[in-house]
Coordinates of C-alpha atoms and ligand atoms in Angstrom, one line a residue:
X1 CA 155.1 -94.7 -6.0
X2 CA 152.6 -92.1 -4.8
X3 CA 152.9 -90.3 -1.5
X4 CA 150.5 -91.1 1.3
X5 CA 148.7 -88.2 2.9
X6 CA 150.3 -86.7 6.0
X7 CA 149.3 -84.0 8.5
X8 CA 151.3 -81.3 10.1
X9 CA 149.8 -79.7 13.2
X10 CA 150.2 -76.0 13.9
X11 CA 149.7 -75.3 17.6
X12 CA 149.1 -72.1 19.5
X13 CA 146.0 -70.2 20.5
X14 CA 144.2 -71.0 17.3
X15 CA 145.5 -74.5 16.3
X16 CA 144.9 -76.0 12.9
X17 CA 146.1 -78.8 10.7
X18 CA 147.9 -78.9 7.4
X19 CA 146.9 -81.8 5.3
X20 CA 149.3 -82.8 2.5
X21 CA 148.6 -85.5 -0.1
X22 CA 147.4 -86.4 -3.6
X23 CA 143.8 -85.9 -4.6
X24 CA 142.8 -84.0 -1.4
X25 CA 140.8 -81.3 -3.3
X26 CA 138.1 -83.9 -4.1
X27 CA 137.9 -85.3 -0.5
X28 CA 134.5 -84.1 0.7
X29 CA 135.1 -85.2 4.3
X30 CA 138.2 -83.2 4.7
X31 CA 136.6 -80.1 3.0
X32 CA 133.3 -80.2 4.9
X33 CA 134.9 -80.8 8.2
X34 CA 136.3 -77.3 8.1
X35 CA 133.0 -75.6 7.2
X36 CA 130.8 -74.6 10.2
X37 CA 127.9 -72.7 8.6
X38 CA 125.9 -72.6 5.4
X39 CA 127.8 -69.9 3.4
X40 CA 130.9 -70.7 1.4
X41 CA 132.8 -68.3 -0.8
X42 CA 135.1 -70.1 -3.2
X43 CA 137.8 -67.6 -4.2
X44 CA 140.2 -68.4 -7.0
X45 CA 141.9 -67.0 -10.1
X46 CA 141.1 -67.4 -13.7
X47 CA 143.9 -69.9 -14.3
X48 CA 143.2 -72.2 -11.3
X49 CA 139.4 -72.0 -11.4
X50 CA 139.0 -73.8 -14.7
X51 CA 141.4 -76.5 -13.5
X52 CA 140.2 -77.2 -10.0
X53 CA 137.2 -75.2 -8.9
X54 CA 134.5 -77.6 -10.2
X55 CA 135.9 -80.6 -8.3
X56 CA 135.9 -78.7 -5.0
X57 CA 132.4 -77.2 -5.5
X58 CA 131.0 -80.6 -6.6
X59 CA 132.5 -82.5 -3.7
X60 CA 131.1 -79.9 -1.3
X61 CA 127.7 -79.7 -2.9
X62 CA 127.3 -83.5 -3.0
X63 CA 128.3 -83.9 0.6
X64 CA 126.3 -80.9 1.9
X65 CA 123.5 -80.0 -0.5
X66 CA 122.3 -77.2 1.8
X67 CA 125.5 -75.2 1.3
X68 CA 125.1 -71.9 -0.4
X69 CA 128.3 -71.6 -2.5
X70 CA 129.4 -68.3 -4.2
X71 CA 132.4 -67.7 -6.4
X72 CA 134.9 -64.9 -6.6
X73 CA 137.5 -65.2 -9.4
X74 CA 140.3 -62.7 -10.0
X75 CA 142.7 -62.5 -12.9
X76 CA 145.8 -64.6 -12.3
X77 CA 148.9 -62.8 -11.0
X78 CA 150.3 -60.5 -8.4
X79 CA 148.7 -57.4 -10.1
X80 CA 145.4 -58.7 -8.7
X81 CA 146.4 -58.5 -5.1
X82 CA 144.8 -55.1 -4.7
X83 CA 142.4 -53.1 -2.5
X84 CA 140.0 -53.1 -5.4
X85 CA 139.8 -56.9 -5.6
X86 CA 139.7 -57.0 -1.8
X87 CA 136.5 -54.9 -2.1
X88 CA 135.3 -57.3 -4.8
X89 CA 135.7 -60.2 -2.4
X90 CA 133.8 -58.3 0.3
X91 CA 131.0 -57.5 -2.2
X92 CA 130.9 -61.2 -3.1
X93 CA 130.4 -62.1 0.6
X94 CA 127.7 -59.5 0.9
X95 CA 125.9 -60.8 -2.2
X96 CA 126.1 -64.3 -0.7
X97 CA 124.5 -63.0 2.5
X98 CA 127.4 -64.5 4.4
X99 CA 126.8 -64.7 8.1
X100 CA 129.5 -64.9 10.8
X101 CA 129.8 -68.7 10.4
X102 CA 130.7 -68.3 6.8
X103 CA 133.8 -69.9 5.3
X104 CA 136.1 -68.5 2.6
X105 CA 137.9 -71.2 0.6
X106 CA 141.0 -69.8 -1.0
X107 CA 141.8 -72.0 -4.0
X108 CA 145.0 -71.0 -5.7
X109 CA 148.5 -69.6 -5.1
X110 CA 149.6 -67.0 -2.6
X111 CA 147.9 -64.2 -4.4
X112 CA 144.4 -65.8 -3.9
X113 CA 145.4 -67.0 -0.4
X114 CA 146.5 -63.5 0.8
X115 CA 143.6 -61.7 -0.8
X116 CA 140.8 -64.1 0.2
X117 CA 142.4 -64.5 3.6
X118 CA 142.3 -60.8 4.1
X119 CA 138.7 -60.6 3.1
X120 CA 137.9 -63.4 5.5
X121 CA 139.8 -61.5 8.2
X122 CA 137.6 -58.4 7.7
X123 CA 134.1 -59.7 6.8
X124 CA 132.1 -59.2 10.0
X125 CA 135.5 -58.8 11.8
X126 CA 136.6 -62.2 10.8
X127 CA 135.1 -65.4 9.4
X128 CA 136.8 -68.8 8.8
X129 CA 139.2 -69.2 5.9
X130 CA 140.4 -72.6 4.6
X131 CA 143.5 -72.4 2.4
X132 CA 143.5 -74.7 -0.6
X133 CA 147.0 -73.9 -1.9
X134 CA 147.7 -75.0 -5.5
X135 CA 151.2 -73.6 -6.0
X136 CA 154.3 -75.1 -4.2
X137 CA 155.0 -71.7 -2.8
X138 CA 151.6 -71.4 -1.3
X139 CA 151.8 -75.0 0.1
X140 CA 155.1 -74.4 1.8
X141 CA 154.7 -70.8 2.8
X142 CA 151.8 -68.4 2.2
X143 CA 149.0 -70.7 3.2
X144 CA 150.5 -71.4 6.7
X145 CA 150.8 -68.9 9.5
X146 CA 147.9 -66.5 9.0
X147 CA 149.5 -63.5 7.3
X148 CA 147.1 -62.0 4.9
X149 CA 147.5 -58.8 2.8
X150 CA 147.1 -56.8 -0.4
X151 CA 149.7 -54.6 -2.1
X152 CA 149.5 -50.9 -2.7
X153 CA 151.7 -48.8 -5.0
X154 CA 154.1 -48.0 -2.2
X155 CA 154.9 -51.6 -1.4
X156 CA 153.9 -55.2 -1.2
X157 CA 151.7 -56.5 1.6
X158 CA 151.4 -53.1 3.3
X159 CA 147.7 -53.5 4.1
X160 CA 146.7 -56.7 5.8
X161 CA 145.9 -58.7 9.0
X162 CA 147.0 -61.7 10.9
X163 CA 144.2 -64.3 10.4
X164 CA 145.1 -68.0 10.8
X165 CA 143.3 -70.4 8.6
X166 CA 140.9 -73.0 10.0
X167 CA 142.7 -75.6 8.0
X168 CA 145.1 -76.0 5.1
X169 CA 144.5 -78.7 2.5
X170 CA 147.4 -79.1 0.1
X171 CA 146.6 -81.4 -2.8
X172 CA 149.9 -82.4 -4.2
X173 CA 148.3 -83.6 -7.4
X174 CA 147.6 -80.0 -8.3
X175 CA 151.3 -79.4 -8.7
X176 CA 151.2 -81.4 -12.0
X177 CA 149.7 -78.5 -13.9
X178 CA 152.0 -75.9 -12.3
X179 CA 154.4 -74.3 -14.8
X180 CA 158.0 -75.4 -14.0
X181 CA 158.9 -71.7 -13.4
X182 CA 156.4 -71.6 -10.6
X183 CA 157.6 -74.9 -9.2
X184 CA 161.1 -73.5 -9.0
X185 CA 159.8 -70.3 -7.3
X186 CA 158.3 -72.5 -4.6
X187 CA 161.5 -74.5 -4.3
X188 CA 163.3 -71.1 -3.6
X189 CA 161.2 -70.9 -0.4
X190 CA 161.9 -74.5 0.4
X191 CA 165.6 -73.9 0.1
X192 CA 165.1 -70.9 2.4
X193 CA 164.1 -73.2 5.3
X194 CA 167.3 -75.1 4.9
X195 CA 169.3 -71.8 4.7
X196 CA 167.7 -70.3 7.9
X197 CA 167.6 -73.3 10.2
X198 CA 168.2 -76.8 8.8
X199 CA 171.6 -77.7 7.3
X200 CA 170.6 -81.3 6.9
X201 CA 167.6 -80.3 4.9
X202 CA 169.8 -78.1 2.8
X203 CA 172.0 -81.1 2.0
X204 CA 168.9 -83.2 1.3
X205 CA 167.8 -80.5 -1.2
X206 CA 171.3 -80.7 -2.8
X207 CA 170.8 -84.5 -3.2
X208 CA 167.1 -84.5 -4.3
X209 CA 167.3 -81.7 -6.9
X210 CA 166.6 -83.9 -9.9
X211 CA 163.6 -85.6 -8.3
X212 CA 162.1 -82.3 -7.0
X213 CA 162.5 -80.5 -10.4
X214 CA 160.9 -83.5 -12.2
X215 CA 157.9 -83.1 -9.9
X216 CA 158.4 -86.5 -8.2
X217 CA 155.3 -86.9 -5.8
X218 CA 157.2 -88.5 -3.0
X219 CA 160.1 -86.0 -2.9
X220 CA 157.7 -83.1 -3.2
X221 CA 155.5 -84.3 -0.4
X222 CA 158.5 -84.7 1.8
X223 CA 159.8 -81.2 0.9
X224 CA 156.3 -79.7 1.6
X225 CA 155.9 -81.5 5.0
X226 CA 159.4 -80.6 6.2
X227 CA 158.9 -76.9 5.2
X228 CA 155.5 -76.8 6.9
X229 CA 157.0 -78.3 10.0
X230 CA 159.6 -75.6 10.1
X231 CA 157.0 -72.9 9.5
X232 CA 154.6 -74.4 12.0
X233 CA 157.3 -74.5 14.7
X234 CA 158.2 -70.9 14.2
X235 CA 154.7 -69.3 13.9
X236 CA 153.5 -71.3 16.9
X237 CA 156.0 -69.6 19.1
X238 CA 155.8 -66.2 17.4
X239 CA 152.4 -65.8 15.7
X240 CA 152.6 -62.0 15.4
X241 CA 156.2 -61.7 14.3
X242 CA 157.6 -60.1 17.4
X243 CA 160.8 -62.1 17.2
X244 CA 162.0 -65.2 15.5
X245 CA 159.3 -65.3 12.9
X246 CA 161.2 -62.6 11.1
X247 CA 163.8 -65.2 10.2
X248 CA 161.4 -66.5 7.6
X249 CA 162.1 -63.3 5.8
X250 CA 165.6 -64.2 4.8
X251 CA 166.1 -62.6 1.3
X252 CA 162.7 -61.0 1.5
X253 CA 163.6 -57.4 2.1
X254 CA 165.9 -57.4 -0.9
X255 CA 163.3 -59.5 -2.8
X256 CA 160.4 -57.2 -2.0
X257 CA 162.4 -54.2 -3.1
X258 CA 163.1 -55.9 -6.4
X259 CA 159.4 -56.8 -6.8
X260 CA 158.3 -53.3 -5.9
X261 CA 160.8 -51.6 -8.2
X262 CA 159.7 -53.7 -11.2
X263 CA 156.0 -53.1 -10.4
X264 CA 154.8 -56.6 -9.3
X265 CA 155.1 -58.9 -12.3
X266 CA 152.5 -57.6 -14.7
X267 CA 151.4 -60.7 -16.7
X268 CA 153.4 -61.4 -19.8
X269 CA 156.6 -59.5 -19.0
X270 CA 160.0 -60.7 -17.8
X271 CA 159.7 -59.6 -14.2
X272 CA 160.8 -61.9 -11.4
X273 CA 158.1 -63.6 -9.5
X274 CA 158.1 -63.7 -5.7
X275 CA 160.1 -66.9 -5.3
X276 CA 162.6 -65.8 -7.9
X277 CA 163.0 -62.4 -6.2
X278 CA 163.6 -64.2 -2.9
X279 CA 166.3 -66.4 -4.5
X280 CA 168.1 -63.2 -5.6
X281 CA 167.5 -61.7 -2.2
X282 CA 168.9 -64.6 -0.3
X283 CA 172.2 -64.4 -2.3
X284 CA 172.3 -60.6 -1.5
X285 CA 171.7 -61.2 2.2
X286 CA 174.4 -63.9 2.3
X287 CA 176.8 -61.6 0.5
X288 CA 176.0 -58.7 2.9
X289 CA 176.5 -61.1 5.8
X290 CA 179.9 -62.0 4.5
X291 CA 180.8 -58.4 3.8
X292 CA 179.9 -57.5 7.4
X293 CA 182.2 -60.4 8.6
X294 CA 179.3 -62.4 10.0
X295 CA 179.5 -65.4 7.7
X296 CA 182.0 -67.3 5.5
X297 CA 182.0 -66.1 1.9
X298 CA 182.1 -69.8 0.9
X299 CA 178.6 -70.3 2.2
X300 CA 177.3 -67.6 -0.1
X301 CA 178.8 -69.6 -3.0
X302 CA 177.2 -72.8 -1.8
X303 CA 173.8 -71.2 -1.6
X304 CA 174.3 -69.5 -4.9
X305 CA 175.3 -72.8 -6.5
X306 CA 172.2 -74.6 -5.2
X307 CA 169.8 -71.9 -6.4
X308 CA 171.5 -71.9 -9.8
X309 CA 171.2 -75.7 -9.9
X310 CA 167.5 -75.3 -9.3
X311 CA 167.3 -72.9 -12.3
X312 CA 166.7 -69.9 -10.1
X313 CA 168.0 -66.3 -10.7
X314 CA 170.8 -65.2 -8.4
X315 CA 171.4 -61.6 -9.6
X316 CA 169.4 -58.3 -9.6
X317 CA 167.7 -57.9 -13.0
X318 CA 169.2 -55.3 -15.3
X319 CA 167.7 -51.8 -15.1
X320 CA 166.9 -51.6 -11.4
X321 CA 168.8 -48.7 -9.8
X322 CA 170.6 -49.6 -6.4
X323 CA 169.4 -46.3 -4.9
X324 CA 165.8 -47.0 -5.8
X325 CA 166.0 -50.5 -4.3
X326 CA 167.4 -49.1 -1.1
X327 CA 164.6 -46.6 -1.0
X328 CA 162.1 -49.5 -1.2
X329 CA 164.0 -51.4 1.5
X330 CA 163.5 -48.4 3.9
X331 CA 159.8 -49.0 3.8
X332 CA 160.0 -52.7 4.9
X333 CA 157.8 -53.6 7.8
X334 CA 160.7 -55.1 9.8
X335 CA 162.4 -51.7 10.1
X336 CA 162.2 -49.9 13.5
X337 CA 162.6 -46.2 14.0
X338 CA 163.8 -45.7 10.5
X339 CA 166.8 -48.1 10.8
X340 CA 167.3 -50.9 8.3
X341 CA 166.6 -54.2 10.1
X342 CA 167.5 -57.2 8.0
X343 CA 167.6 -61.0 8.3
X344 CA 171.2 -62.0 7.6
X345 CA 173.0 -65.3 8.4
X346 CA 176.0 -66.8 10.1
X347 CA 176.2 -69.4 7.4
X348 CA 174.0 -72.2 6.1
X349 CA 171.3 -73.0 8.7
X350 CA 171.9 -70.0 11.0
X351 CA 169.9 -66.9 10.2
X352 CA 169.7 -64.0 12.5
X353 CA 167.9 -60.7 12.7
X354 CA 170.3 -57.7 12.5
X355 CA 169.0 -54.4 13.7
X356 CA 170.4 -51.2 12.3
X357 CA 172.4 -52.4 9.3
X358 CA 174.7 -49.8 7.7
X359 CA 173.0 -48.5 4.6
X360 CA 176.4 -47.9 2.8
X361 CA 177.2 -51.7 3.1
X362 CA 173.7 -52.5 1.7
X363 CA 174.2 -50.1 -1.2
X364 CA 177.6 -51.7 -1.9
X365 CA 176.0 -55.1 -2.2
X366 CA 173.1 -53.7 -4.4
X367 CA 175.7 -52.1 -6.7
X368 CA 177.5 -55.4 -7.1
X369 CA 174.1 -56.9 -8.1
Ligands
NAD401 P1 150.3 -66.8 -7.6 O1 149.2 -67.0 -6.7 O2 150.3 -65.7 -8.5 O3 150.5 -68.2 -8.5 C1 151.4 -68.2 -9.5 C2 150.8 -68.6 -10.9 O4 150.5 -69.9 -10.9 C3 149.5 -67.8 -11.1 O5 149.4 -67.5 -12.5 C4 148.4 -68.9 -10.9 O6 147.2 -68.7 -11.6 C5 149.1 -70.2 -11.3 N1 148.7 -71.4 -10.7 C6 148.4 -71.6 -9.4 N2 148.2 -72.9 -9.2 C7 148.3 -73.5 -10.3 C8 148.2 -74.9 -10.7 N3 148.1 -75.9 -9.8 N4 148.4 -75.2 -12.0 C9 148.6 -74.2 -12.9 N5 148.8 -72.9 -12.6 C10 148.6 -72.6 -11.3 O7 151.7 -66.8 -6.8 P2 152.4 -67.7 -5.7 O8 153.8 -67.8 -6.0 O9 151.6 -68.9 -5.3 O10 152.3 -66.7 -4.4 C11 152.9 -65.5 -4.4 C12 152.2 -64.5 -3.4 O11 152.2 -65.1 -2.1 C13 152.8 -63.2 -3.3 O12 151.8 -62.2 -3.4 C14 153.5 -63.2 -1.9 O13 153.5 -61.9 -1.3 C15 152.5 -64.1 -1.2 N6 153.1 -64.7 0.0 C16 152.5 -64.6 1.2 C17 153.0 -65.2 2.3 C18 152.2 -65.2 3.6 O14 152.7 -65.6 4.6 N7 151.0 -64.8 3.6 C19 154.2 -65.9 2.2 C20 154.8 -66.0 1.0 C21 154.3 -65.4 -0.1
MG402 MG1 157.9 -65.5 0.8

């Protein structure tokens, strides 16, 4: 059985639609509908481009021969989400002669989406960006909600902008070439939605593990749609993260600290990727919640068991000093007035932002690993 296409609407001041289904990257109608002008910059990475770029470009060019299409390809991996490559994307837009009605198509995972989205946010103070996510993580998280950014040495995503996409087109067929480790990383973010606000979805994820890990089309499409509905509901109400949007960051302050401490997954080493770091981070957040008396310790175990069953890591990698991780956590964007502000939970399905968390309690949890 193949999944039929579905659409999730994101409301708010700049509404857009998320299209989810097999084969969508070759659907000229869907692609061209989002393009207003003549200039298109196709941004991708050197793993995704050879797999999917030609079909997008050919579909566009056949439907709209007048389009001037440029390409900007970065090396795959988090290490490419830099100010230098942001500059490269801007130069590519300049070389294309892109006018204010130009469109940046971000074809790839969250790295391409964040970088290309940020370039779109800045070129001529903002041109359209259409997200064409090709990783599960990008389909359920990074392509939706308009956050764009690049990393600097001091931390992840420290330079960026809010710039909602004009559309999101998630071709679930692209997941067939995704390495299973990346699929699992995306599933960590899917599990996150269950953990923060949807106990029934959490149970569904317990039941559907085998189908999801096997890459079953129907199960994956359902997981993507449900995740996008959750994200849409939250970002619609709180687009600029003044309140409840922060809940989407369960596990992320710990996770980002791990990613920063290990130096953003240089290709070819054993560093955790983003989804894996978030999996560890969620366990740490749950454990801290239990230590602070906010949540039952049994829920930490239930979450840990589910992440383990999905083949995700649940402990801090060896060699990362607790004090160094804490130092990175102090630079998190959620912090206010130098106090640690964390997303913790009351148990499965009930996340909560906690201002001013005691650093000693955090350090205890980091020491336990
Ligand atoms: P990624 O973009 O690095 O992709 C992971 C790997 O998979 C890369 O090597 C890529 O080349 C490869 N790949 C992508 N699609 C493929 C496919 N279909 N077949 C084969 N290989 C494929 O990483 P990611 O996990 O997609 O995204 C992580 C990034 O997203 C991080 O930088 C994170 O900060 C960011 N992010 C942003 C938001 C947001 O709201 N903007 C939310 C979550 C994460
Ligand atoms: Mg994330």
